[in-house]
PDB file of C-alpha atoms and ligand atoms in Angstrom:
ATOM      1  CA  MET A 219     130.787  70.595  37.871  1.00  0.00           C
ATOM      2  CA  ALA A 220     131.796  72.778  34.750  1.00  0.00           C
ATOM      3  CA  ASP A 221     135.304  74.345  35.326  1.00  0.00           C
ATOM      4  CA  GLU A 222     134.622  77.790  36.420  1.00  0.00           C
ATOM      5  CA  ALA A 223     132.681  76.376  39.231  1.00  0.00           C
ATOM      6  CA  LYS A 224     134.953  74.452  40.380  1.00  0.00           C
ATOM      7  CA  ALA A 225     137.936  77.054  39.721  1.00  0.00           C
ATOM      8  CA  LEU A 226     135.326  79.245  42.111  1.00  0.00           C
ATOM      9  CA  ALA A 227     135.146  76.741  44.896  1.00  0.00           C
ATOM     10  CA  GLU A 228     138.646  76.301  45.138  1.00  0.00           C
ATOM     11  CA  GLN A 229     139.150  80.211  44.928  1.00  0.00           C
ATOM     12  CA  THR A 230     136.440  80.936  47.720  1.00  0.00           C
ATOM     13  CA  GLY A 231     137.620  77.439  49.572  1.00  0.00           C
ATOM     14  CA  ASN A 232     134.178  76.493  49.054  1.00  0.00           C
ATOM     15  CA  LEU A 233     131.736  74.677  47.375  1.00  0.00           C
ATOM     16  CA  PRO A 234     129.113  76.960  45.722  1.00  0.00           C
ATOM     17  CA  ALA A 235     125.822  75.982  46.804  1.00  0.00           C
ATOM     18  CA  GLY A 236     123.420  74.666  44.109  1.00  0.00           C
ATOM     19  CA  ILE A 237     125.809  72.714  42.667  1.00  0.00           C
ATOM     20  CA  GLY A 238     125.431  68.895  43.666  1.00  0.00           C
ATOM     21  CA  GLY A 239     122.007  69.797  45.128  1.00  0.00           C
ATOM     22  CA  ALA A 240     123.202  71.756  47.963  1.00  0.00           C
ATOM     23  CA  GLY A 241     120.509  74.732  48.627  1.00  0.00           C
ATOM     24  CA  PRO A 242     121.649  77.998  48.903  1.00  0.00           C
ATOM     25  CA  ARG A 243     124.524  78.566  51.297  1.00  0.00           C
ATOM     26  CA  HIS A 244     123.466  83.012  51.126  1.00  0.00           C
ATOM     27  CA  VAL A 245     119.664  84.247  50.394  1.00  0.00           C
ATOM     28  CA  ALA A 246     119.383  87.546  49.967  1.00  0.00           C
ATOM     29  CA  ILE A 247     115.632  89.166  50.239  1.00  0.00           C
ATOM     30  CA  ILE A 248     114.345  92.280  48.942  1.00  0.00           C
ATOM     31  CA  MET A 249     110.965  92.413  50.894  1.00  0.00           C
ATOM     32  CA  ASP A 250     108.169  93.997  49.115  1.00  0.00           C
ATOM     33  CA  GLY A 251     104.987  94.473  49.801  1.00  0.00           C
ATOM     34  CA  ASN A 252     104.175  95.935  52.844  1.00  0.00           C
ATOM     35  CA  GLY A 253     102.731  98.995  51.656  1.00  0.00           C
ATOM     36  CA  ARG A 254      99.822  96.993  49.716  1.00  0.00           C
ATOM     37  CA  TRP A 255      99.075  94.397  51.919  1.00  0.00           C
ATOM     38  CA  ALA A 256      97.968  97.254  54.675  1.00  0.00           C
ATOM     39  CA  THR A 257      96.114  99.093  51.678  1.00  0.00           C
ATOM     40  CA  MET A 258      94.225  95.907  51.102  1.00  0.00           C
ATOM     41  CA  ARG A 259      93.368  95.699  54.739  1.00  0.00           C
ATOM     42  CA  GLY A 260      92.280  99.093  54.820  1.00  0.00           C
ATOM     43  CA  ARG A 261      95.431 100.256  57.271  1.00  0.00           C
ATOM     44  CA  PRO A 262      97.982 102.692  56.761  1.00  0.00           C
ATOM     45  CA  ARG A 263     101.168 101.840  55.424  1.00  0.00           C
ATOM     46  CA  LEU A 264     103.210 101.247  58.730  1.00  0.00           C
ATOM     47  CA  PHE A 265     100.565  98.589  59.823  1.00  0.00           C
ATOM     48  CA  GLY A 266     102.198  96.593  56.783  1.00  0.00           C
ATOM     49  CA  HIS A 267     105.892  97.284  58.144  1.00  0.00           C
ATOM     50  CA  HIS A 268     105.033  96.436  61.349  1.00  0.00           C
ATOM     51  CA  ALA A 269     103.632  92.777  59.961  1.00  0.00           C
ATOM     52  CA  GLY A 270     106.713  92.900  57.637  1.00  0.00           C
ATOM     53  CA  ALA A 271     109.089  93.054  60.986  1.00  0.00           C
ATOM     54  CA  ARG A 272     106.767  90.119  62.391  1.00  0.00           C
ATOM     55  CA  ARG A 273     108.083  87.914  59.428  1.00  0.00           C
ATOM     56  CA  VAL A 274     111.007  88.919  59.779  1.00  0.00           C
ATOM     57  CA  ARG A 275     111.541  87.272  63.240  1.00  0.00           C
ATOM     58  CA  GLU A 276     109.969  84.049  61.888  1.00  0.00           C
ATOM     59  CA  ILE A 277     112.250  84.036  58.706  1.00  0.00           C
ATOM     60  CA  VAL A 278     115.163  84.559  60.544  1.00  0.00           C
ATOM     61  CA  ARG A 279     114.563  81.149  63.503  1.00  0.00           C
ATOM     62  CA  ALA A 280     113.649  79.576  59.947  1.00  0.00           C
ATOM     63  CA  CYS A 281     116.910  79.716  58.567  1.00  0.00           C
ATOM     64  CA  PRO A 282     119.063  76.930  60.791  1.00  0.00           C
ATOM     65  CA  ASP A 283     115.920  73.957  59.742  1.00  0.00           C
ATOM     66  CA  LEU A 284     116.466  74.970  56.549  1.00  0.00           C
ATOM     67  CA  GLY A 285     120.259  74.898  56.190  1.00  0.00           C
ATOM     68  CA  VAL A 286     120.825  78.459  55.251  1.00  0.00           C
ATOM     69  CA  GLY A 287     123.591  80.286  56.994  1.00  0.00           C
ATOM     70  CA  TYR A 288     123.493  83.442  55.685  1.00  0.00           C
ATOM     71  CA  LEU A 289     120.333  85.560  55.226  1.00  0.00           C
ATOM     72  CA  THR A 290     120.855  89.345  54.155  1.00  0.00           C
ATOM     73  CA  ILE A 291     117.613  91.445  54.474  1.00  0.00           C
ATOM     74  CA  PHE A 292     116.565  94.891  52.239  1.00  0.00           C
ATOM     75  CA  ALA A 293     115.251  97.139  55.122  1.00  0.00           C
ATOM     76  CA  PHE A 294     115.798 100.445  53.706  1.00  0.00           C
ATOM     77  CA  SER A 295     117.489 101.737  50.742  1.00  0.00           C
ATOM     78  CA  THR A 296     118.958 105.051  50.150  1.00  0.00           C
ATOM     79  CA  GLU A 297     116.223 105.474  48.209  1.00  0.00           C
ATOM     80  CA  ASN A 298     113.380 105.340  50.520  1.00  0.00           C
ATOM     81  CA  TRP A 299     113.987 108.446  51.849  1.00  0.00           C
ATOM     82  CA  LYS A 300     112.011 109.649  49.185  1.00  0.00           C
ATOM     83  CA  ARG A 301     108.600 108.547  51.309  1.00  0.00           C
ATOM     84  CA  THR A 302     107.048 110.740  53.212  1.00  0.00           C
ATOM     85  CA  GLN A 303     108.344 111.750  56.315  1.00  0.00           C
ATOM     86  CA  LEU A 304     105.455 110.319  58.616  1.00  0.00           C
ATOM     87  CA  GLU A 305     106.568 106.794  56.924  1.00  0.00           C
ATOM     88  CA  VAL A 306     110.554 107.444  56.780  1.00  0.00           C
ATOM     89  CA  ALA A 307     109.843 108.183  60.777  1.00  0.00           C
ATOM     90  CA  GLY A 308     107.675 105.795  61.566  1.00  0.00           C
ATOM     91  CA  LEU A 309     110.299 103.001  59.899  1.00  0.00           C
ATOM     92  CA  MET A 310     113.679 104.501  61.729  1.00  0.00           C
ATOM     93  CA  ALA A 311     111.197 103.753  64.829  1.00  0.00           C
ATOM     94  CA  LEU A 312     110.059 100.243  63.810  1.00  0.00           C
ATOM     95  CA  PHE A 313     113.745  99.472  63.616  1.00  0.00           C
ATOM     96  CA  ARG A 314     115.085 101.294  66.589  1.00  0.00           C
ATOM     97  CA  SER A 315     112.234  99.219  68.349  1.00  0.00           C
ATOM     98  CA  TYR A 316     112.907  96.421  66.508  1.00  0.00           C
ATOM     99  CA  ILE A 317     116.736  96.361  67.458  1.00  0.00           C
ATOM    100  CA  ARG A 318     115.511  96.703  71.306  1.00  0.00           C
ATOM    101  CA  LYS A 319     112.750  94.324  71.542  1.00  0.00           C
ATOM    102  CA  GLU A 320     114.906  91.629  69.537  1.00  0.00           C
ATOM    103  CA  ALA A 321     118.508  91.960  70.503  1.00  0.00           C
ATOM    104  CA  ARG A 322     118.046  89.166  73.453  1.00  0.00           C
ATOM    105  CA  ALA A 323     116.600  86.620  71.125  1.00  0.00           C
ATOM    106  CA  LEU A 324     118.488  87.177  68.394  1.00  0.00           C
ATOM    107  CA  ARG A 325     121.859  86.635  69.992  1.00  0.00           C
ATOM    108  CA  ASP A 326     120.383  84.000  72.725  1.00  0.00           C
ATOM    109  CA  HIS A 327     119.459  81.637  68.789  1.00  0.00           C
ATOM    110  CA  ASN A 328     122.999  82.214  67.928  1.00  0.00           C
ATOM    111  CA  VAL A 329     122.036  84.857  65.456  1.00  0.00           C
ATOM    112  CA  ARG A 330     125.235  87.091  64.329  1.00  0.00           C
ATOM    113  CA  VAL A 331     124.062  90.494  63.022  1.00  0.00           C
ATOM    114  CA  ARG A 332     125.446  93.260  60.747  1.00  0.00           C
ATOM    115  CA  PHE A 333     124.590  95.898  59.229  1.00  0.00           C
ATOM    116  CA  ILE A 334     125.553  97.289  55.755  1.00  0.00           C
ATOM    117  CA  GLY A 335     125.028 100.687  54.104  1.00  0.00           C
ATOM    118  CA  ASP A 336     125.674 104.367  54.485  1.00  0.00           C
ATOM    119  CA  ARG A 337     125.346 104.762  58.721  1.00  0.00           C
ATOM    120  CA  PRO A 338     126.551 108.025  58.847  1.00  0.00           C
ATOM    121  CA  GLY A 339     123.264 108.870  57.185  1.00  0.00           C
ATOM    122  CA  LEU A 340     121.427 107.498  59.646  1.00  0.00           C
ATOM    123  CA  ASP A 341     119.832 108.735  62.784  1.00  0.00           C
ATOM    124  CA  LYS A 342     122.883 108.568  65.592  1.00  0.00           C
ATOM    125  CA  LYS A 343     120.817 106.930  68.564  1.00  0.00           C
ATOM    126  CA  LEU A 344     119.901 104.257  65.365  1.00  0.00           C
ATOM    127  CA  GLN A 345     123.651 103.570  64.638  1.00  0.00           C
ATOM    128  CA  VAL A 346     124.271 103.397  68.439  1.00  0.00           C
ATOM    129  CA  GLN A 347     121.912 100.745  68.783  1.00  0.00           C
ATOM    130  CA  MET A 348     123.148  98.854  65.526  1.00  0.00           C
ATOM    131  CA  ASP A 349     127.161  98.735  67.071  1.00  0.00           C
ATOM    132  CA  GLU A 350     125.542  97.739  70.147  1.00  0.00           C
ATOM    133  CA  LEU A 351     123.959  94.883  68.476  1.00  0.00           C
ATOM    134  CA  GLU A 352     126.481  93.803  66.234  1.00  0.00           C
ATOM    135  CA  GLU A 353     128.720  93.630  68.965  1.00  0.00           C
ATOM    136  CA  MET A 354     126.418  91.830  71.073  1.00  0.00           C
ATOM    137  CA  THR A 355     126.075  88.864  68.793  1.00  0.00           C
ATOM    138  CA  ALA A 356     129.295  88.612  67.294  1.00  0.00           C
ATOM    139  CA  HIS A 357     130.477  85.802  69.095  1.00  0.00           C
ATOM    140  CA  CYS A 358     127.343  84.237  67.770  1.00  0.00           C
ATOM    141  CA  THR A 359     128.226  81.321  65.044  1.00  0.00           C
ATOM    142  CA  GLY A 360     125.264  80.495  63.995  1.00  0.00           C
ATOM    143  CA  THR A 361     122.963  82.433  61.709  1.00  0.00           C
ATOM    144  CA  ASN A 362     124.253  85.306  59.872  1.00  0.00           C
ATOM    145  CA  LEU A 363     122.020  87.677  59.704  1.00  0.00           C
ATOM    146  CA  THR A 364     122.982  90.956  58.070  1.00  0.00           C
ATOM    147  CA  ILE A 365     120.560  93.757  57.929  1.00  0.00           C
ATOM    148  CA  ALA A 366     120.771  96.257  54.973  1.00  0.00           C
ATOM    149  CA  LEU A 367     119.755 100.039  56.419  1.00  0.00           C
ATOM    150  CA  ASN A 368     120.264 103.236  54.511  1.00  0.00           C
ATOM    151  CA  TYR A 369     121.637 100.519  51.839  1.00  0.00           C
ATOM    152  CA  GLY A 370     122.353 101.262  48.389  1.00  0.00           C
ATOM    153  CA  GLY A 371     124.538  98.752  45.729  1.00  0.00           C
ATOM    154  CA  ARG A 372     125.797 102.388  43.786  1.00  0.00           C
ATOM    155  CA  ASP A 373     126.467 103.962  47.187  1.00  0.00           C
ATOM    156  CA  GLU A 374     128.257 101.504  48.228  1.00  0.00           C
ATOM    157  CA  VAL A 375     130.311 100.868  45.021  1.00  0.00           C
ATOM    158  CA  ALA A 376     130.894 104.610  45.210  1.00  0.00           C
ATOM    159  CA  ARG A 377     132.238 104.807  49.226  1.00  0.00           C
ATOM    160  CA  ALA A 378     134.131 101.427  48.538  1.00  0.00           C
ATOM    161  CA  THR A 379     136.230 102.967  45.310  1.00  0.00           C
ATOM    162  CA  ARG A 380     136.668 106.583  47.112  1.00  0.00           C
ATOM    163  CA  ARG A 381     138.577 104.564  49.828  1.00  0.00           C
ATOM    164  CA  LEU A 382     140.245 102.163  47.118  1.00  0.00           C
ATOM    165  CA  ALA A 383     141.238 105.568  46.001  1.00  0.00           C
ATOM    166  CA  GLU A 384     142.542 107.135  49.795  1.00  0.00           C
ATOM    167  CA  ASP A 385     144.846 103.576  49.424  1.00  0.00           C
ATOM    168  CA  VAL A 386     146.281 103.925  46.219  1.00  0.00           C
ATOM    169  CA  ALA A 387     146.605 107.732  46.489  1.00  0.00           C
ATOM    170  CA  ALA A 388     148.993 106.972  50.270  1.00  0.00           C
ATOM    171  CA  GLY A 389     150.414 104.500  48.727  1.00  0.00           C
ATOM    172  CA  ARG A 390     149.059 101.312  50.377  1.00  0.00           C
ATOM    173  CA  LEU A 391     147.673  99.738  47.016  1.00  0.00           C
ATOM    174  CA  ALA A 392     149.356  99.503  43.927  1.00  0.00           C
ATOM    175  CA  PRO A 393     147.179 100.764  41.161  1.00  0.00           C
ATOM    176  CA  GLU A 394     148.169  97.573  38.837  1.00  0.00           C
ATOM    177  CA  CYS A 395     146.683  95.747  42.338  1.00  0.00           C
ATOM    178  CA  VAL A 396     143.219  96.499  41.803  1.00  0.00           C
ATOM    179  CA  ASP A 397     141.084  93.841  40.420  1.00  0.00           C
ATOM    180  CA  GLU A 398     138.277  91.554  41.109  1.00  0.00           C
ATOM    181  CA  GLU A 399     139.883  89.954  44.596  1.00  0.00           C
ATOM    182  CA  THR A 400     140.906  93.890  45.736  1.00  0.00           C
ATOM    183  CA  LEU A 401     137.721  95.709  45.236  1.00  0.00           C
ATOM    184  CA  PRO A 402     135.497  93.197  46.960  1.00  0.00           C
ATOM    185  CA  LYS A 403     137.615  93.654  49.856  1.00  0.00           C
ATOM    186  CA  TYR A 404     136.668  97.619  50.216  1.00  0.00           C
ATOM    187  CA  LEU A 405     132.785  96.475  50.209  1.00  0.00           C
ATOM    188  CA  ASP A 406     130.598  96.590  52.690  1.00  0.00           C
ATOM    189  CA  THR A 407     130.195  92.711  52.717  1.00  0.00           C
ATOM    190  CA  CYS A 408     133.818  91.927  52.356  1.00  0.00           C
ATOM    191  CA  VAL A 409     132.779  89.307  54.812  1.00  0.00           C
ATOM    192  CA  LEU A 410     130.101  87.613  53.388  1.00  0.00           C
ATOM    193  CA  PRO A 411     130.249  85.060  50.780  1.00  0.00           C
ATOM    194  CA  ASP A 412     127.916  86.352  48.096  1.00  0.00           C
ATOM    195  CA  PRO A 413     124.651  85.486  47.949  1.00  0.00           C
ATOM    196  CA  ASP A 414     123.716  82.039  46.074  1.00  0.00           C
ATOM    197  CA  LEU A 415     119.510  82.806  45.751  1.00  0.00           C
ATOM    198  CA  VAL A 416     117.523  86.453  45.588  1.00  0.00           C
ATOM    199  CA  ILE A 417     114.033  86.669  46.333  1.00  0.00           C
ATOM    200  CA  ARG A 418     111.983  90.116  45.401  1.00  0.00           C
ATOM    201  CA  THR A 419     108.330  89.531  46.976  1.00  0.00           C
ATOM    202  CA  SER A 420     105.138  90.799  45.869  1.00  0.00           C
ATOM    203  CA  GLY A 421     105.659  90.323  42.518  1.00  0.00           C
ATOM    204  CA  GLU A 422     107.709  93.299  40.840  1.00  0.00           C
ATOM    205  CA  ALA A 423     110.492  91.813  38.640  1.00  0.00           C
ATOM    206  CA  ARG A 424     114.069  94.394  39.381  1.00  0.00           C
ATOM    207  CA  ILE A 425     116.436  94.536  41.942  1.00  0.00           C
ATOM    208  CA  SER A 426     116.365  98.584  43.545  1.00  0.00           C
ATOM    209  CA  ASN A 427     119.590  98.489  43.606  1.00  0.00           C
ATOM    210  CA  PHE A 428     120.535  95.538  45.933  1.00  0.00           C
ATOM    211  CA  LEU A 429     123.911  94.680  45.903  1.00  0.00           C
ATOM    212  CA  LEU A 430     125.290  94.442  42.417  1.00  0.00           C
ATOM    213  CA  TRP A 431     127.996  93.670  42.783  1.00  0.00           C
ATOM    214  CA  GLN A 432     127.692  90.227  44.728  1.00  0.00           C
ATOM    215  CA  SER A 433     124.678  89.049  43.005  1.00  0.00           C
ATOM    216  CA  ALA A 434     126.289  88.505  39.441  1.00  0.00           C
ATOM    217  CA  TYR A 435     125.878  85.041  39.719  1.00  0.00           C
ATOM    218  CA  ALA A 436     122.876  84.695  41.790  1.00  0.00           C
ATOM    219  CA  GLU A 437     119.959  82.750  41.018  1.00  0.00           C
ATOM    220  CA  TYR A 438     117.216  85.024  41.128  1.00  0.00           C
ATOM    221  CA  GLU A 439     113.186  84.271  42.356  1.00  0.00           C
ATOM    222  CA  PHE A 440     110.338  87.094  41.702  1.00  0.00           C
ATOM    223  CA  ILE A 441     107.495  85.547  44.096  1.00  0.00           C
ATOM    224  CA  ASP A 442     103.948  87.099  44.287  1.00  0.00           C
ATOM    225  CA  THR A 443     103.378  86.694  47.888  1.00  0.00           C
ATOM    226  CA  LEU A 444     103.798  89.849  49.618  1.00  0.00           C
ATOM    227  CA  TRP A 445     106.345  90.102  52.272  1.00  0.00           C
ATOM    228  CA  PRO A 446     103.994  90.689  55.396  1.00  0.00           C
ATOM    229  CA  ASP A 447     102.393  86.772  54.038  1.00  0.00           C
ATOM    230  CA  PHE A 448     105.887  85.233  53.097  1.00  0.00           C
ATOM    231  CA  THR A 449     106.073  82.639  56.099  1.00  0.00           C
ATOM    232  CA  ARG A 450     108.135  80.120  56.414  1.00  0.00           C
ATOM    233  CA  GLU A 451     106.590  77.224  54.096  1.00  0.00           C
ATOM    234  CA  VAL A 452     106.749  79.802  51.625  1.00  0.00           C
ATOM    235  CA  PHE A 453     110.201  80.495  52.224  1.00  0.00           C
ATOM    236  CA  ALA A 454     111.217  76.170  52.350  1.00  0.00           C
ATOM    237  CA  GLY A 455     109.303  76.223  48.839  1.00  0.00           C
ATOM    238  CA  VAL A 456     111.175  78.997  47.787  1.00  0.00           C
ATOM    239  CA  LEU A 457     114.529  77.021  48.596  1.00  0.00           C
ATOM    240  CA  GLU A 458     112.905  73.853  47.388  1.00  0.00           C
ATOM    241  CA  ASN A 459     113.155  75.382  43.797  1.00  0.00           C
ATOM    242  CA  PHE A 460     116.414  76.818  44.019  1.00  0.00           C
ATOM    243  CA  GLY A 461     117.370  72.794  43.938  1.00  0.00           C
ATOM    244  CA  SER A 462     116.725  72.433  40.844  1.00  0.00           C
ATOM    245  CA  ARG A 463     118.752  75.486  38.888  1.00  0.00           C
ATOM    246  CA  ASP A 464     121.598  74.488  36.870  1.00  0.00           C
ATOM    247  CA  ARG A 465     124.133  76.909  38.112  1.00  0.00           C
ATOM    248  CA  ARG A 466     127.113  76.749  35.665  1.00  0.00           C
ATOM    249  CA  PHE A 467     128.743  80.522  36.644  1.00  0.00           C
ATOM    250  CA  GLY A 468     129.618  81.045  32.895  1.00  0.00           C
ATOM    251  CA  GLY A 469     130.908  77.601  32.322  1.00  0.00           C
ATOM    252  CA  VAL A 470     128.834  74.940  30.759  1.00  0.00           C
ATOM    253  CA  LYS A 471     127.315  71.916  31.591  1.00  0.00           C
ATOM    254  CA  GLY A 472     129.878  69.314  33.376  1.00  0.00           C
TER     255      GLY A 472
HETATM  256  C1  LIG B 544     109.075  97.467  50.961  1.00  0.00           C
HETATM  257  O1  LIG B 544     107.869  97.154  50.901  1.00  0.00           O
HETATM  258  C2  LIG B 544     109.535  97.739  51.817  1.00  0.00           C
HETATM  259  C3  LIG B 544     110.091  98.308  52.554  1.00  0.00           C
HETATM  260  C4  LIG B 544     111.013  99.188  52.176  1.00  0.00           C
HETATM  261  C5  LIG B 544     110.754  98.237  54.097  1.00  0.00           C
HETATM  262  C6  LIG B 544     110.783  96.808  54.671  1.00  0.00           C
HETATM  263  C7  LIG B 544     111.059  96.388  55.923  1.00  0.00           C
HETATM  264  C8  LIG B 544     110.566  95.884  56.469  1.00  0.00           C
HETATM  265  C9  LIG B 544     110.040  94.324  56.502  1.00  0.00           C
HETATM  266  C10 LIG B 544     110.185  96.065  58.079  1.00  0.00           C
HETATM  267  C11 LIG B 544     110.900  95.434  59.409  1.00  0.00           C
HETATM  268  C12 LIG B 544     112.413  95.075  58.626  1.00  0.00           C
HETATM  269  C13 LIG B 544     113.321  95.442  60.254  1.00  0.00           C
HETATM  270  C14 LIG B 544     114.991  94.810  59.704  1.00  0.00           C
HETATM  271  C15 LIG B 544     112.690  95.097  61.759  1.00  0.00           C
HETATM  272  P1  LIG B 544     106.535  98.729  50.684  1.00  0.00           P
HETATM  273  O2  LIG B 544     106.173  99.199  51.457  1.00  0.00           O
HETATM  274  O3  LIG B 544     107.154  99.553  49.704  1.00  0.00           O
HETATM  275  O4  LIG B 544     105.929  97.823  49.649  1.00  0.00           O
HETATM  276  P2  LIG B 544     104.610  98.637  48.516  1.00  0.00           P
HETATM  277  O5  LIG B 544     105.331  98.419  47.329  1.00  0.00           O
HETATM  278  O6  LIG B 544     103.269  97.741  48.180  1.00  0.00           O
HETATM  279  O7  LIG B 544     104.021  99.633  48.709  1.00  0.00           O
END
């Protein structure tokens, strides 16, 4: 194992995934292609988002069998407000109905749900549902599902920096203590390990402001499959590819 990877393992108390043939512990997914999937079928874009939500259900359920302990999904970005009012309203209604319909099943499947993103920017009723789902699954010890809602990586770093600056101004944090270890404690993802693998569906090869800080050493997989076609078999295939990656974390081959 490369020295830097070893050092990282010691720092985090965990063996980084992908070393010694292990699968990814934390997978993050940019679920793209719902709109195109619907358009190809002559249906409105929201039809694709509903199909996408059914796929979310399937992929979350597949995680324990596939050895994925942490799954983070990009559901709505800080930039997605630029879509038509009809689509934004439809997506918000879909998130609310997903939480309402899935809450019990998530708890019963031992899934711990967390949300990241700028919550105050969301509808109050949705915020309440999000808080309730987090509370209801707080004791769950299986899959850690994180849903990024009204999330943007730059926005997250800006919000974290603001809170960090408040702590410095109030004398709770010395400026010389601000380093690579301190800053992530202020991020929305402070309790999560960094993603090992970031998948984007639909053939687009960009990261669109997703987990900018956290994915510094993530492996990326851009696949052509549109999100509503992303079955558990496709997921398993992507995870298998990850096993053959040579992760060096900036070091050299050990
Ligand atoms: C991007 O594809 C997708 C989104 C902005 C929404 C993602 C939402 C879901 C998968 C629905 C359900 C999620 C949860 C958590 C219940 P796009 O529609 O922009 O695709 P396009 O590029 O083909 O237009």
